[in-house]
Coordinates of C-alpha atoms in Angstrom, one line a residue:
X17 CA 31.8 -47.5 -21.1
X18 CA 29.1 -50.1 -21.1
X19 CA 29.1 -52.2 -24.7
X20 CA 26.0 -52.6 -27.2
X21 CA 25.1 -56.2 -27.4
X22 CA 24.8 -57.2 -31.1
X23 CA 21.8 -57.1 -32.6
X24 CA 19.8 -61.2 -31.7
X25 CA 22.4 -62.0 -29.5
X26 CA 20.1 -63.7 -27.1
X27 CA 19.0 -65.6 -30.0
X28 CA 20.8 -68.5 -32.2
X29 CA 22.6 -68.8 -35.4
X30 CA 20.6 -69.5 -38.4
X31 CA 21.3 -71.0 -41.6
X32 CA 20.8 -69.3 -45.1
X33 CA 22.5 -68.5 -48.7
X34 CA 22.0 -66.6 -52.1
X35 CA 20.2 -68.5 -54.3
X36 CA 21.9 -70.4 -57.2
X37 CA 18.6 -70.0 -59.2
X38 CA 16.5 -66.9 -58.2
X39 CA 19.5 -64.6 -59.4
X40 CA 20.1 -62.8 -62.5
X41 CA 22.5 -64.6 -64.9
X42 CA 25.0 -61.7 -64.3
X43 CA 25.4 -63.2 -60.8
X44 CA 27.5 -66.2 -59.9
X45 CA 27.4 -67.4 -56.4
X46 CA 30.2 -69.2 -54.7
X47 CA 31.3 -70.0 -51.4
X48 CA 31.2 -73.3 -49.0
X49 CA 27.4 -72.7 -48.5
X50 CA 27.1 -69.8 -51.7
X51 CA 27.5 -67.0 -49.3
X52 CA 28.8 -64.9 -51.6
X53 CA 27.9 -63.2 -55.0
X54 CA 29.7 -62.4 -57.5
X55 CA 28.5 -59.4 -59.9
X56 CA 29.1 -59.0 -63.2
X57 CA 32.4 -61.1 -63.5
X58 CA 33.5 -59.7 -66.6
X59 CA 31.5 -56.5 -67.2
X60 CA 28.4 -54.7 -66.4
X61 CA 25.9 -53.3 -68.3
X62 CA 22.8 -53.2 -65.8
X63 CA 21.7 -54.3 -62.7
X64 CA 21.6 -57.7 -61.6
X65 CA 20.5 -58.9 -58.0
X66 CA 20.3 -62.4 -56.4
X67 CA 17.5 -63.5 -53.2
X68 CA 18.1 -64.8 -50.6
X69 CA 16.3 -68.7 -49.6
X70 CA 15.4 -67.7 -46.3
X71 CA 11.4 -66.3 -46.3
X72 CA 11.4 -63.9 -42.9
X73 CA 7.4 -63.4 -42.6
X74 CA 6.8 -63.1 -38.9
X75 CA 10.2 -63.8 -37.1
X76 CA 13.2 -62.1 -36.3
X77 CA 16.2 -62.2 -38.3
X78 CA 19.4 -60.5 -38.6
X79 CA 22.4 -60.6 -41.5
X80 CA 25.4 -58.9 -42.0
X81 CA 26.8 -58.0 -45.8
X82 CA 30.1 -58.0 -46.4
X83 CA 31.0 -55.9 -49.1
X84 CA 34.6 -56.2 -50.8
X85 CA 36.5 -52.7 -51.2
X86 CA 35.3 -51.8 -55.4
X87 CA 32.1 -50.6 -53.9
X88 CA 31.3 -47.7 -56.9
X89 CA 28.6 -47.3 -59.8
X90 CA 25.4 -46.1 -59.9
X91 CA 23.8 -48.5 -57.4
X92 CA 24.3 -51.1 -54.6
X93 CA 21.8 -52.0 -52.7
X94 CA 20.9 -54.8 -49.9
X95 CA 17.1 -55.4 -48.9
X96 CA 13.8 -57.2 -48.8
X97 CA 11.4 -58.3 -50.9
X98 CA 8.5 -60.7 -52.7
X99 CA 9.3 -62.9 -55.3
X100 CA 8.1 -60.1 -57.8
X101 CA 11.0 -58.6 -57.2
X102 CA 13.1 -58.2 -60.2
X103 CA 16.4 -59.8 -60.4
X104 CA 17.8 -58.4 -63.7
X105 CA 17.3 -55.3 -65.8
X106 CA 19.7 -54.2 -68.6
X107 CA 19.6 -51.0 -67.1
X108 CA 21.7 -48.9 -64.5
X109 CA 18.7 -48.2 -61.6
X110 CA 17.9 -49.1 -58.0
X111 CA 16.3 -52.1 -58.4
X112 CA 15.0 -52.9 -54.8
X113 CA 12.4 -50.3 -54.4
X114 CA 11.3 -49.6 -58.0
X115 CA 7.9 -50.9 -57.0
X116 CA 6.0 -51.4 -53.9
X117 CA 7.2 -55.5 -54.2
X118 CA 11.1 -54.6 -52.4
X119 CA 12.6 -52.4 -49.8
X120 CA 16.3 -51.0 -49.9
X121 CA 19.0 -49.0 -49.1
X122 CA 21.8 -47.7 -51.8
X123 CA 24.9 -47.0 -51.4
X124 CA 24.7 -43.8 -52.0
X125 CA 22.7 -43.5 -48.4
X126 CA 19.1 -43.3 -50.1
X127 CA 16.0 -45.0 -48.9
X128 CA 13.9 -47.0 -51.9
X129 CA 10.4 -48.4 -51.7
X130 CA 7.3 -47.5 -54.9
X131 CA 10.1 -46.1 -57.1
X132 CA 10.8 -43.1 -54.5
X133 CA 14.0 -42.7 -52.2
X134 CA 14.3 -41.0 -48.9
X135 CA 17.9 -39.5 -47.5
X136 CA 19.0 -41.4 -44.6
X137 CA 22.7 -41.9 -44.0
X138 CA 25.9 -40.9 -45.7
X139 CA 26.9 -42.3 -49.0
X140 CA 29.1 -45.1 -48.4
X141 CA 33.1 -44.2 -49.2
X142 CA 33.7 -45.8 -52.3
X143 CA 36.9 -47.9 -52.6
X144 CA 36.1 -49.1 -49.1
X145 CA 35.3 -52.8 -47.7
X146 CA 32.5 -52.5 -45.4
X147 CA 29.8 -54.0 -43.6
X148 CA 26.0 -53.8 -44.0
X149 CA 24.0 -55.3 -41.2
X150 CA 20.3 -55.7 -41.6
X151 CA 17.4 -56.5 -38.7
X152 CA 14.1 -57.7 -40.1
X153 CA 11.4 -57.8 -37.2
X154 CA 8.2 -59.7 -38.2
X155 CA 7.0 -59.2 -35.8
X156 CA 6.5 -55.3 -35.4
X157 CA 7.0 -55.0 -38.9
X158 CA 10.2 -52.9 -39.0
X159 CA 13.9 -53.2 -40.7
X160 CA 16.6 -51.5 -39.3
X161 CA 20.2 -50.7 -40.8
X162 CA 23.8 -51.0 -39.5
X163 CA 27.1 -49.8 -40.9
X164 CA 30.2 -51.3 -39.2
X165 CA 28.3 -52.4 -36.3
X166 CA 26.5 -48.9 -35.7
X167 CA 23.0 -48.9 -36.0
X168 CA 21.5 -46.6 -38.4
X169 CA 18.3 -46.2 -37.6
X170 CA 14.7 -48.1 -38.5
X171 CA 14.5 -47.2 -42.0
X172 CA 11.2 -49.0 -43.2
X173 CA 7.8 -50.2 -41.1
X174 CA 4.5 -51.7 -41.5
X175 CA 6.3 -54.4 -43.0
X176 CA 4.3 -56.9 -40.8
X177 CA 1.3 -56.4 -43.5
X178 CA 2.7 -58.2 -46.8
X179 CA 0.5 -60.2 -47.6
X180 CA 3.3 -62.3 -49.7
X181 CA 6.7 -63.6 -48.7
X182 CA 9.8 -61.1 -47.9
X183 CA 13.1 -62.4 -48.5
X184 CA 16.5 -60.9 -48.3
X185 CA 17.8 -59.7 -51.5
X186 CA 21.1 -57.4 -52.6
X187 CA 21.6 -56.0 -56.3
X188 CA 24.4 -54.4 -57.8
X189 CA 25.6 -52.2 -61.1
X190 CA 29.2 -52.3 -60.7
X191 CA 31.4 -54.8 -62.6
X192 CA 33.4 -57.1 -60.7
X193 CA 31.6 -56.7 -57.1
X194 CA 31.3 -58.8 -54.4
X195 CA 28.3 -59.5 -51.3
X196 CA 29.3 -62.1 -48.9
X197 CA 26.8 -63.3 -45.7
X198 CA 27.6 -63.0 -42.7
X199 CA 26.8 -63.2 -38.5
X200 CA 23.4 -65.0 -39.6
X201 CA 20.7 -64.7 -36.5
X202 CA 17.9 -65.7 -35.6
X203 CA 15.2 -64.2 -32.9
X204 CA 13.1 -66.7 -30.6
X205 CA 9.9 -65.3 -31.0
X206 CA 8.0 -67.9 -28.3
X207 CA 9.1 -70.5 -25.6
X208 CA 8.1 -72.9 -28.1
X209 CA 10.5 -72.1 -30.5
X210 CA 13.1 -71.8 -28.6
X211 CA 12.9 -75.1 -26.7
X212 CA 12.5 -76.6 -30.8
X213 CA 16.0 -75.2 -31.5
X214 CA 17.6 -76.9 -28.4
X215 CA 16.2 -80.5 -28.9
X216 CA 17.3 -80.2 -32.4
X217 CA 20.6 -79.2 -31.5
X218 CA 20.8 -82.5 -29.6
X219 CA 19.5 -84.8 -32.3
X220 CA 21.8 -86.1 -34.9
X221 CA 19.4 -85.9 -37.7
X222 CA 16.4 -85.3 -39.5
X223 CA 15.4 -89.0 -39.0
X224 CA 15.6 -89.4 -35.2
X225 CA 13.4 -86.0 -35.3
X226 CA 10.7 -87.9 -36.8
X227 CA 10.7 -90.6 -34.2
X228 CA 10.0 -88.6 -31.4
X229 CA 7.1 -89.0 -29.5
X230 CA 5.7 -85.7 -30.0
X231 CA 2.3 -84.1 -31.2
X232 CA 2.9 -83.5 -35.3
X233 CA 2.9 -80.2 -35.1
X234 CA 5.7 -79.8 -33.2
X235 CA 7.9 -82.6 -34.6
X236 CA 7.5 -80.9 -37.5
X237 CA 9.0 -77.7 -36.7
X238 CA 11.7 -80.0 -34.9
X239 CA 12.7 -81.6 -38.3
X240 CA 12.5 -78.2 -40.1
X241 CA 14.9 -76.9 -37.1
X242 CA 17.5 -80.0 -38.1
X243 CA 17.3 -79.4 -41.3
X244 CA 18.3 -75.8 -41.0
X245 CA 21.3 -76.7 -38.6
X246 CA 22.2 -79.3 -40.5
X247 CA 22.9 -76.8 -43.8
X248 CA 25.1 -75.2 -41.2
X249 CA 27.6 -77.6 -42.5
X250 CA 28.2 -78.4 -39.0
X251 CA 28.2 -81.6 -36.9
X252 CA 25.1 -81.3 -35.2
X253 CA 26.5 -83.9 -32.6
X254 CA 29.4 -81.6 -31.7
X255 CA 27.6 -78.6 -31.5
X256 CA 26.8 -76.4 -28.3
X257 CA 23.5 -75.4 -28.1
X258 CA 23.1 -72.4 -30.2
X259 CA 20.5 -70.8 -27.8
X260 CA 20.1 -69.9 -24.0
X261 CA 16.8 -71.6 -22.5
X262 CA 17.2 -69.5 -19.4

């Protein structure tokens, strides 16, 4: 039986975390590179999310939640959204998707976007790790859900038209929860960008970026590309390149 290839696997890995400032004060964020987030370390009483520093406007990204096995409460939920969205309410709610500023799914398998939800997979067992994978496509404006690797189906479009920022964003109401990132990806979404991604793999940093002889433009995106591997926490010098050029 022929395999599924993962969702961007033609693509390369990309480099994000949760935010250690655009988070509610019930979250703490921890982790070699913050990749995961703690909720409400002691107790709860409301929901508090956390963003993600990645803005995904127009490319193609996919990320994988790792949830630890107290999943329970009134709401978990993993999304999009602007930087409108809220990030703590001392209230038990679903939080991305009260307003028509965030997109999400719940835990409980409901859809939530302008403070109405949609049915569209089972509740999630509680008591039970699991993984939450998400695929943002800038491009035709969708984002698609997985559940321990099986896709779930495109759950939200015309995303493509936001006029502001989308970032990735996960909330929670249960005490003592815990969202880790994982299998980060990113799409190549021209020739350009993907020929960016390779030089940079081959430079050894930022400044020898900015000495390439190179119209601006493209050095540019060069030394953003750097800077993105370089937050990989890896030795660019001894890494392969991330990306197929074929």
């Amino acid at each position: 039986m022929a395999t599924t290839a993962p969702p961007l696997h033609d693509g390369c890995e990309d480099a994000w975390s949760w935010s250690s400032t655009d988070k509610s004060h019930e979250v703490k964020v921890h982790g070699s590179r913050n990749e995961t987030a703690l909720f409400h370390p002691n107790w709860s009483n409301g929901t508090a999310g956390v963003r993600g520093n990645r803005v995904l406007n127009w490319g193609r990204f996919y990320w994988e939640v790792r949830l630890s096995h107290r999943v329970f409460g009134t709401s978990m939920m993993f999304g999009i959204g602007t930087r409108r969205t809220r990030l703590h309410i001392d209230e038990f709610i679903n939080m991305l998707g009260e307003d028509d500023q965030s997109w999400g799914l719940s835990h409980k398998g409901l859809l939530w976007h302008g403070g109405t939800s949609t049915p569209f997979t089972d509740p999630f067992p509680e008591k039970q790790a699991t993984t939450i994978g998400l695929l943002f496509d800038g491009i035709k404006g969708t984002l698609t859900y997985y559940k321990d690797g099986k896709c779930l189906g495109e759950a939200f479009t015309g995303l493509n038209s936001s006029s502001s920022e989308l970032y990735p964003f996960v909330c929670s109401t249960a005490a003592k929860t815990e969202m880790t990132l994982d299998s980060l990806r990113r799409g190549m979404v021209s020739l350009e960008d993907r020929c960016c991604v390779t030089i940079a793999t081959h430079l050894k940093s930022e400044t020898e970026a900015r000495g390439l002889l190179l119209p601006s433009m493209l050095k540019k995106n060069i030394v953003r590309e750097c800077s993105r591997q370089s937050n990989c926490n890896s030795p660019m010098a001894h890494l392969k390149s991330p990306c197929s050029v074929t």
